[in-house]
Coordinates of C-alpha atoms in Angstrom, one line a residue:
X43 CA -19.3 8.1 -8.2
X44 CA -22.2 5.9 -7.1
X45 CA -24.2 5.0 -3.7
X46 CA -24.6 0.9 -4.5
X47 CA -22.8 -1.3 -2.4
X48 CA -22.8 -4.7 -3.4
X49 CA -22.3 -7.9 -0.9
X50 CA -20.8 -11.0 -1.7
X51 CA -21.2 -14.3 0.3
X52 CA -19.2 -18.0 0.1
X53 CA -23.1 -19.1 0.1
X54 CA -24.4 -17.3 -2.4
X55 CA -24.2 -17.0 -5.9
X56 CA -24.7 -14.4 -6.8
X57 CA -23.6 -10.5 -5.5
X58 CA -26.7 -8.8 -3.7
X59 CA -27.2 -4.9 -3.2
X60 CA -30.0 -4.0 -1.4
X61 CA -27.4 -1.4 0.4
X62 CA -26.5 2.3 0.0
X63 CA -24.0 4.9 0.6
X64 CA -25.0 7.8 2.4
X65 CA -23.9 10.1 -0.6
X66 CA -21.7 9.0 -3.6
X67 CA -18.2 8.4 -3.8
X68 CA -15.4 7.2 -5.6
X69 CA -11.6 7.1 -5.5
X70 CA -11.6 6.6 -1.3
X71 CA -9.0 4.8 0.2
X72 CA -10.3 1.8 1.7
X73 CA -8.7 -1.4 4.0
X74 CA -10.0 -4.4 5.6
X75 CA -10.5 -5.0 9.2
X76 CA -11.5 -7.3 11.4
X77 CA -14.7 -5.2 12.2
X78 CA -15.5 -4.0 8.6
X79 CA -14.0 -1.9 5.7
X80 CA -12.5 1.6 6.8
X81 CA -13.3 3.9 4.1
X82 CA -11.5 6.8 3.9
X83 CA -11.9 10.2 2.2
X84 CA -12.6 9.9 -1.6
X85 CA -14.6 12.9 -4.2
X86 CA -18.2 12.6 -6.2
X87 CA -16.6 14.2 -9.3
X88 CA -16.8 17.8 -7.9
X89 CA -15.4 17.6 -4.2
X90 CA -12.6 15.9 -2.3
X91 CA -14.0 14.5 1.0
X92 CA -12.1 14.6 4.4
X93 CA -14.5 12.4 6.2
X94 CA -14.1 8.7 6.7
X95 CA -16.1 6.0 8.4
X96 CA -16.8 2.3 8.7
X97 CA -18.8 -0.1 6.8
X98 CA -19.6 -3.2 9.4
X99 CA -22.1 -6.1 9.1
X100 CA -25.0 -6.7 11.4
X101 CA -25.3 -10.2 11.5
X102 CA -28.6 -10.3 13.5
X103 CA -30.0 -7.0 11.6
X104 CA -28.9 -8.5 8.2
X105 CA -27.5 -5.3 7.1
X106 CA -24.6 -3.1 6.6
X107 CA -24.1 0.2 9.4
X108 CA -21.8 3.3 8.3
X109 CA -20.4 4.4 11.6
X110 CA -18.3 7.6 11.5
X111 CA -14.6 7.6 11.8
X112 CA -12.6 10.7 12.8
X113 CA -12.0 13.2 10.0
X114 CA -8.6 13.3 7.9
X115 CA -6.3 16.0 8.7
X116 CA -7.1 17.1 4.9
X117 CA -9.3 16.2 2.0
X118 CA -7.9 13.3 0.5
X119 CA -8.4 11.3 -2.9
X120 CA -6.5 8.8 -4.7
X121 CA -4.4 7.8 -2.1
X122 CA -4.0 4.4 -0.3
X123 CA -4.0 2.6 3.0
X124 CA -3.0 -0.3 5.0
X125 CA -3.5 -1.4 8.1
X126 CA -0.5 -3.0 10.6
X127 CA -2.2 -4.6 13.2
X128 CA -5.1 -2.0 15.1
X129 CA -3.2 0.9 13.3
X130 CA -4.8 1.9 10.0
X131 CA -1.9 3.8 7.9
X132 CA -2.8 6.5 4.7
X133 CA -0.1 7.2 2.2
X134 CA -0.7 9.5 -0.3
X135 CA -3.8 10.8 -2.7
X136 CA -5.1 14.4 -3.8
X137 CA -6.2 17.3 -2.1
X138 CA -8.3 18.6 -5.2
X139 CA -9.4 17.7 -8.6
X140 CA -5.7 18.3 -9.8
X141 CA -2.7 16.2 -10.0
X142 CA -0.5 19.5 -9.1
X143 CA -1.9 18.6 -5.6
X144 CA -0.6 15.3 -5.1
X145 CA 0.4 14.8 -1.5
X146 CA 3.5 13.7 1.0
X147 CA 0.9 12.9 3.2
X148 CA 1.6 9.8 5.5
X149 CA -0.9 9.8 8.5
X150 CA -2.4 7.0 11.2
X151 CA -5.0 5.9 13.1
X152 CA -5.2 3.7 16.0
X153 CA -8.0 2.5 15.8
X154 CA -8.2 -0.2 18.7
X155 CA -7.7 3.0 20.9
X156 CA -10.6 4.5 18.9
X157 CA -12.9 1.7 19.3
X158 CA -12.6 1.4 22.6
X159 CA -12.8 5.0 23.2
X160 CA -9.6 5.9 25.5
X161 CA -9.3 9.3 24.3
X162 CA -7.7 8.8 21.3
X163 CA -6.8 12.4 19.3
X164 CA -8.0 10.9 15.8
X165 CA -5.8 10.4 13.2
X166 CA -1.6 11.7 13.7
X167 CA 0.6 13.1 10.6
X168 CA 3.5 11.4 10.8
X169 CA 6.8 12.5 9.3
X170 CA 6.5 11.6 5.2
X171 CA 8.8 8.8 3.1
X172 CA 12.5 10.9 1.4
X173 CA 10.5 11.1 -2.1
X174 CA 8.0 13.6 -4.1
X175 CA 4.2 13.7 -3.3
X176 CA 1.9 11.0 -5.3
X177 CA -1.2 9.9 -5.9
X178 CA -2.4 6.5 -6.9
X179 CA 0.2 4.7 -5.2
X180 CA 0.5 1.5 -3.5
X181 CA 0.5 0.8 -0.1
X182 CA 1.0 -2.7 2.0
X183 CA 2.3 -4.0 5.1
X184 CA 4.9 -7.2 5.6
X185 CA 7.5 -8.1 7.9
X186 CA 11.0 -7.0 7.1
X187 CA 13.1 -10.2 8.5
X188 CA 13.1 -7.9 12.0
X189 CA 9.8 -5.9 11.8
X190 CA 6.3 -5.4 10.3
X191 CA 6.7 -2.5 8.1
X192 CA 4.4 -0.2 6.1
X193 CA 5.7 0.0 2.1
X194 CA 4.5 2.9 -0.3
X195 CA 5.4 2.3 -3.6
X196 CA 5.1 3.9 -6.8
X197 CA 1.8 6.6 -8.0
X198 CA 2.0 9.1 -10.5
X199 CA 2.5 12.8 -9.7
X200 CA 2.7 16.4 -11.8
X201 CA 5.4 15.7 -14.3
X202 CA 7.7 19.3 -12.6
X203 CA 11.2 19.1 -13.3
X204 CA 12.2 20.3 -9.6
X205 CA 9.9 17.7 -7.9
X206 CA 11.2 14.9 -9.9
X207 CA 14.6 15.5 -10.8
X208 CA 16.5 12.4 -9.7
X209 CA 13.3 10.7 -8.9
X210 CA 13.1 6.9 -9.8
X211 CA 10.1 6.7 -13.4
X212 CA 9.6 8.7 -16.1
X213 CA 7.3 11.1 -17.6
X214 CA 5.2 10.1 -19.9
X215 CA 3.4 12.4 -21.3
X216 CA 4.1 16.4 -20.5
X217 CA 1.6 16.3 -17.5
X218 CA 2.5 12.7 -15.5
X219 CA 5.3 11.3 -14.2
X220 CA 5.1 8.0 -13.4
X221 CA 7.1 6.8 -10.1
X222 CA 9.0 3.8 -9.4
X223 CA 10.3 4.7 -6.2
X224 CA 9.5 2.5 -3.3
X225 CA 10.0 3.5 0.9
X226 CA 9.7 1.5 3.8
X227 CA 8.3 2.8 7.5
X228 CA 9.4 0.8 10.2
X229 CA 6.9 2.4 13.5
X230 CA 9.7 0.4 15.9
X231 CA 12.7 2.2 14.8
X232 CA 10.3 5.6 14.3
X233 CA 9.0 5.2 18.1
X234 CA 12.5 4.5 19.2
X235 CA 13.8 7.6 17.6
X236 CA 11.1 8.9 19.4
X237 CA 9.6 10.5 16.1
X238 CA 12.4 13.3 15.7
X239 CA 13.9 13.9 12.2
X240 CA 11.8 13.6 9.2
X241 CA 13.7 10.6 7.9
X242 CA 13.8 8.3 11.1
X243 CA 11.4 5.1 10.7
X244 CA 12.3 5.6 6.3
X245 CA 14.6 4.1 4.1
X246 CA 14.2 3.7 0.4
X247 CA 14.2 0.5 -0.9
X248 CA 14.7 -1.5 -4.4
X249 CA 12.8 0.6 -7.0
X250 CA 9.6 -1.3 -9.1
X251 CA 11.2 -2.0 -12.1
X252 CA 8.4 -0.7 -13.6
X253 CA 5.8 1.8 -12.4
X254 CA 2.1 0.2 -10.9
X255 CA 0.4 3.3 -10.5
X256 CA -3.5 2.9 -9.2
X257 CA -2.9 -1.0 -8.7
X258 CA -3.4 -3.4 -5.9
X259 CA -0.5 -4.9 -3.5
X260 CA -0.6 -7.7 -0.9
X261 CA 1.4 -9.4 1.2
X262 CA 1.6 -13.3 1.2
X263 CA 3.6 -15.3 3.2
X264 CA 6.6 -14.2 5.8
X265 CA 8.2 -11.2 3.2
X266 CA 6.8 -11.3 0.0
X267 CA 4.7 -8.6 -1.4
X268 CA 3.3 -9.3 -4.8
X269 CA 2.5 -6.3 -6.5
X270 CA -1.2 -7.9 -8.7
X271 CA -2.4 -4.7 -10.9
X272 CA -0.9 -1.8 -11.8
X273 CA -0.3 0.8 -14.9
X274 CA 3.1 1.6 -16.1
X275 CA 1.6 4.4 -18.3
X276 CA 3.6 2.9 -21.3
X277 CA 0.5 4.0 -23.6
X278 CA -1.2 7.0 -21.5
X279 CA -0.4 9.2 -24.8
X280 CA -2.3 6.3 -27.5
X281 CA -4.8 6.6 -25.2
X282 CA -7.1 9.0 -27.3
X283 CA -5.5 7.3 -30.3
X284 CA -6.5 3.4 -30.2
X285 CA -10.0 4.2 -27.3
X286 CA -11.7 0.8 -27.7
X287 CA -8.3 -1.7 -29.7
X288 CA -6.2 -0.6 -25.8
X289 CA -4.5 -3.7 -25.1
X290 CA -4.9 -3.2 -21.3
X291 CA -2.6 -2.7 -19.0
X292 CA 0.4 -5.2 -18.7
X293 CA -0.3 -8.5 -16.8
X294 CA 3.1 -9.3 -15.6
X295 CA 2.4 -10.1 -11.3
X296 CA 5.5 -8.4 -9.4
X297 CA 7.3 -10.3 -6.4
X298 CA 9.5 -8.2 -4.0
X299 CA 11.3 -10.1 -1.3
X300 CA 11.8 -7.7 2.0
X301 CA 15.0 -9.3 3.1
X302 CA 16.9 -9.8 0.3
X303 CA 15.3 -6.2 -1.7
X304 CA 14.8 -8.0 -4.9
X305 CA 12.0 -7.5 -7.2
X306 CA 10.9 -10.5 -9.7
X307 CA 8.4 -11.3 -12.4
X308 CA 6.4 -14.1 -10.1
X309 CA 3.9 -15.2 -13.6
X310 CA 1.1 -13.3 -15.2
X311 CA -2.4 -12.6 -14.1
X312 CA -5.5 -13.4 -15.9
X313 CA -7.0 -9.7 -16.0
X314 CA -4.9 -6.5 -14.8
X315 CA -7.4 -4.2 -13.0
X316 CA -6.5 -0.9 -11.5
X317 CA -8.3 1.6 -9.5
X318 CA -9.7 -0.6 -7.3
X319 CA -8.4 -2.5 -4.4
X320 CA -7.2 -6.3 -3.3
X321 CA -9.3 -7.4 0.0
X322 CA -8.9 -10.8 2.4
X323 CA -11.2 -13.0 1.8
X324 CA -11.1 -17.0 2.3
X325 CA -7.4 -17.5 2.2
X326 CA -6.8 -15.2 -0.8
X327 CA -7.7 -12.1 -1.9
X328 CA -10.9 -10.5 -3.6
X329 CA -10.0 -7.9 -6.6
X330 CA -13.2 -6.7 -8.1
X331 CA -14.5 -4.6 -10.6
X332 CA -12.3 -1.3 -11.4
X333 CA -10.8 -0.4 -15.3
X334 CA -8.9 -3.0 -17.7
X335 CA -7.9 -0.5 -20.0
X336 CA -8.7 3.5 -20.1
X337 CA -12.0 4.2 -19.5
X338 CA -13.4 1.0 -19.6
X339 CA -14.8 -0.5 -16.4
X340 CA -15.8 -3.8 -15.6
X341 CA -17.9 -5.6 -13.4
X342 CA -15.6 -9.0 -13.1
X343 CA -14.9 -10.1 -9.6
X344 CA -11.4 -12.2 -9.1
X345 CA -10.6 -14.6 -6.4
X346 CA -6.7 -14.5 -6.1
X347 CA -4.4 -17.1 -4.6
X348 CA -0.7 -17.8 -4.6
X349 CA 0.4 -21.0 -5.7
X350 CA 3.9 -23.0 -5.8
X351 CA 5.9 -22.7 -8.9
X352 CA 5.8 -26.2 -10.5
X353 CA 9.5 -25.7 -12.0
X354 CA 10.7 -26.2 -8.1
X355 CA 13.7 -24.8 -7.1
X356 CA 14.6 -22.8 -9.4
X357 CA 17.9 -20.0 -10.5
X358 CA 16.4 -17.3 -8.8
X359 CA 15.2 -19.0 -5.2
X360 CA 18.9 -19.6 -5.2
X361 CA 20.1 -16.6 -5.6
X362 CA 17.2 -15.4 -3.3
X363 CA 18.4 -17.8 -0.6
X364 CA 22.0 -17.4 -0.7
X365 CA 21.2 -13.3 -0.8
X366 CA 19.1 -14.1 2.8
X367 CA 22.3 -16.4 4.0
X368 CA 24.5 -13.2 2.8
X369 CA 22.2 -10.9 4.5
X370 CA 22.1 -12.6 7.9
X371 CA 25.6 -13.6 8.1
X372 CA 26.2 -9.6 8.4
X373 CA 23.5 -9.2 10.5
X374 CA 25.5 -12.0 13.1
X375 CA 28.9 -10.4 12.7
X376 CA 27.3 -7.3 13.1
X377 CA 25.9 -8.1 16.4
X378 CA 28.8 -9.9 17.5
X379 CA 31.0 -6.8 16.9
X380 CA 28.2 -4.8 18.7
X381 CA 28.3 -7.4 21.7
X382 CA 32.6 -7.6 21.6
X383 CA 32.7 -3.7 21.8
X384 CA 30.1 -3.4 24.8
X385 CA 32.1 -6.3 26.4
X386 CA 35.1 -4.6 25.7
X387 CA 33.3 -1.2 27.2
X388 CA 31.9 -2.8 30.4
X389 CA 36.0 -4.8 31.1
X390 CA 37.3 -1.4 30.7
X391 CA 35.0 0.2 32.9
X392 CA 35.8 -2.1 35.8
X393 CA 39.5 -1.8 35.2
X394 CA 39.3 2.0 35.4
X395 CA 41.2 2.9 39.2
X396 CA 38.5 6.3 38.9
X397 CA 35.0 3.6 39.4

């Protein structure tokens, strides 16, 4: 863990970091806001942290301010957030310097109610996805044809036979277990439910085809989430083995489509770096620094945009499209059935000689 915290401007040339951390840290879960970078929770190689605050710059001042956010409910590590409007949402991550400890955690924040300080009670637990606890997972918002929806998607967890028994991934060595699993939270149908039931606001959705554990996630466009970085743990037991001649981690870039729950190979990326995380920045995404293979960091910063295919219209957009035709032709009869029975309901009721 390290104090340094470098700045990078569309002006300048070079990063700059004449800033600090109040104490070092590594491994926090951090998202982008409108205000600054909520950073939440991470360890110094020793300790787990429960505290969280916000890194925000002064533009007359020229410099950075750490202001203090309310605490996590627990220490947390590893884990990852997201944030869906004013609401900042943090999925998973470790309680201690064990992966026996990996969490079900799924809490919030709002923080426009923070800012403004109405009172707000700090951060709520929130009922957790139908899957095992992880860390190193993925978490991203997009809209889900209906609503915008918070996704957590694979991590890696203690490879125990009762915890992952029917579980989506594989264990790859006799310690990990690499998830594939992916869950969607929907806050509409979870406050209309009115929070009761553990499952309300989840459902599971199509599972990674492979796992993508400590990698970055975005999502681009209307219902695409493009899954950028990622380790499938594929060679987690050559690690000791080949050290320095590790290939890296797989470069293949994952598209999931939200409507039609279809995951695709969308290209390949020019460098596959994990443990770190994808932030907005000029109409694409920043994804700097973190490890390209075990052990190895880097220092490279990426500037990440989506681009058309220049095959055009191709197999797969059609069988994407007529999958969203499919998919909202049942959502119409659905509703019509839904309106035909309450119209049926309501004629009924003012037949009935008892009204």
């Amino acid at each position: 863990a390290t104090t340094g915290i470098y700045t990078l401007s569309l002006h300048d040339a070079l990063p700059i970091c004449p800033f600090k951390l109040d104490r070092p840290r590594g491994y926090a879960a951090t998202v982008s806001l409108a205000e600054g970078v909520a950073c939440l929770g991470g360890n110094d190689g020793e300790t787990v942290f429960d505290d969280a605050f916000l890194l925000s710059w002064d533009a007359e001042a020229l410099t950075l301010r750490q202001t203090p956010l309310p605490r996590l409910p627990a220490p947390c590590a590893y884990g990852s957030a997201a944030a869906l409007g004013s609401t900042i949402y943090l999925a998973g991550g470790l309680t201690a310097e064990d992966l026996g400890t990996a969490q079900r955690n799924f809490w919030r924040l709002d923080w426009a109610r923070f800012r403004a300080d109405e009172g707000g009670s700090g951060w709520e637990i929130l009922p957790s996805w139908p899957g095992p606890g992880r860390a190193f997972n993925l978490t991203v918002v997009q809209h889900n044809g209906f609503d915008d929806c918070v996704y957590v998607m694979s991590g890696r967890r203690a490879n125990e036979t009762g915890a992952t028994a029917g579980v989506a991934g594989r264990a790859v060595t006799d310690d990990w277990f690499v998830l594939h699993d992916v869950y969607e939270f929907n806050p509409r149908r979870f406050r209309e439910a009115g929070g009761d039931g553990e499952s309300m606001g989840w459902r599971a959705r199509a599972n990674l085809p492979w796992g993508a554990m400590a990698g970055t996630a975005v999502g681009i466009g209307q219902s695409h989430i493009f899954v950028l970085s990622g380790d499938d743990g594929s060679r987690v037991a050559e690690v000791e083995a080949l050290r320095d001649k590790h290939p890296g981690f797989r470069r293949e870039v994952l598209a999931y489509h939200t409507i039609t729950d279809r995951w695709v190979v969308a290209g390949e990326s020019a460098a596959n770096q994990v443990t770190t995380a994808a932030a907005p920045w000029a109409e694409g995404y920043v994804v700097a620094t973190g490890e390209v293979r075990p052990r190895h960091r880097t220092s490279a910063v990426w500037w990440v945009t989506a681009s058309a295919s220049a095959s055009g219209f191709g197999a797969m957009d059609f069988v994407v499209l007529v999958s969203y035709l499919v998919a909202m032709v049942g959502v119409g009869v659905g509703l019509a059935r839904r309106n035909a029975n309450r119209s049926e309901e309501h004629t009924s009721e003012l037949q009935s000689p008892n009204t």
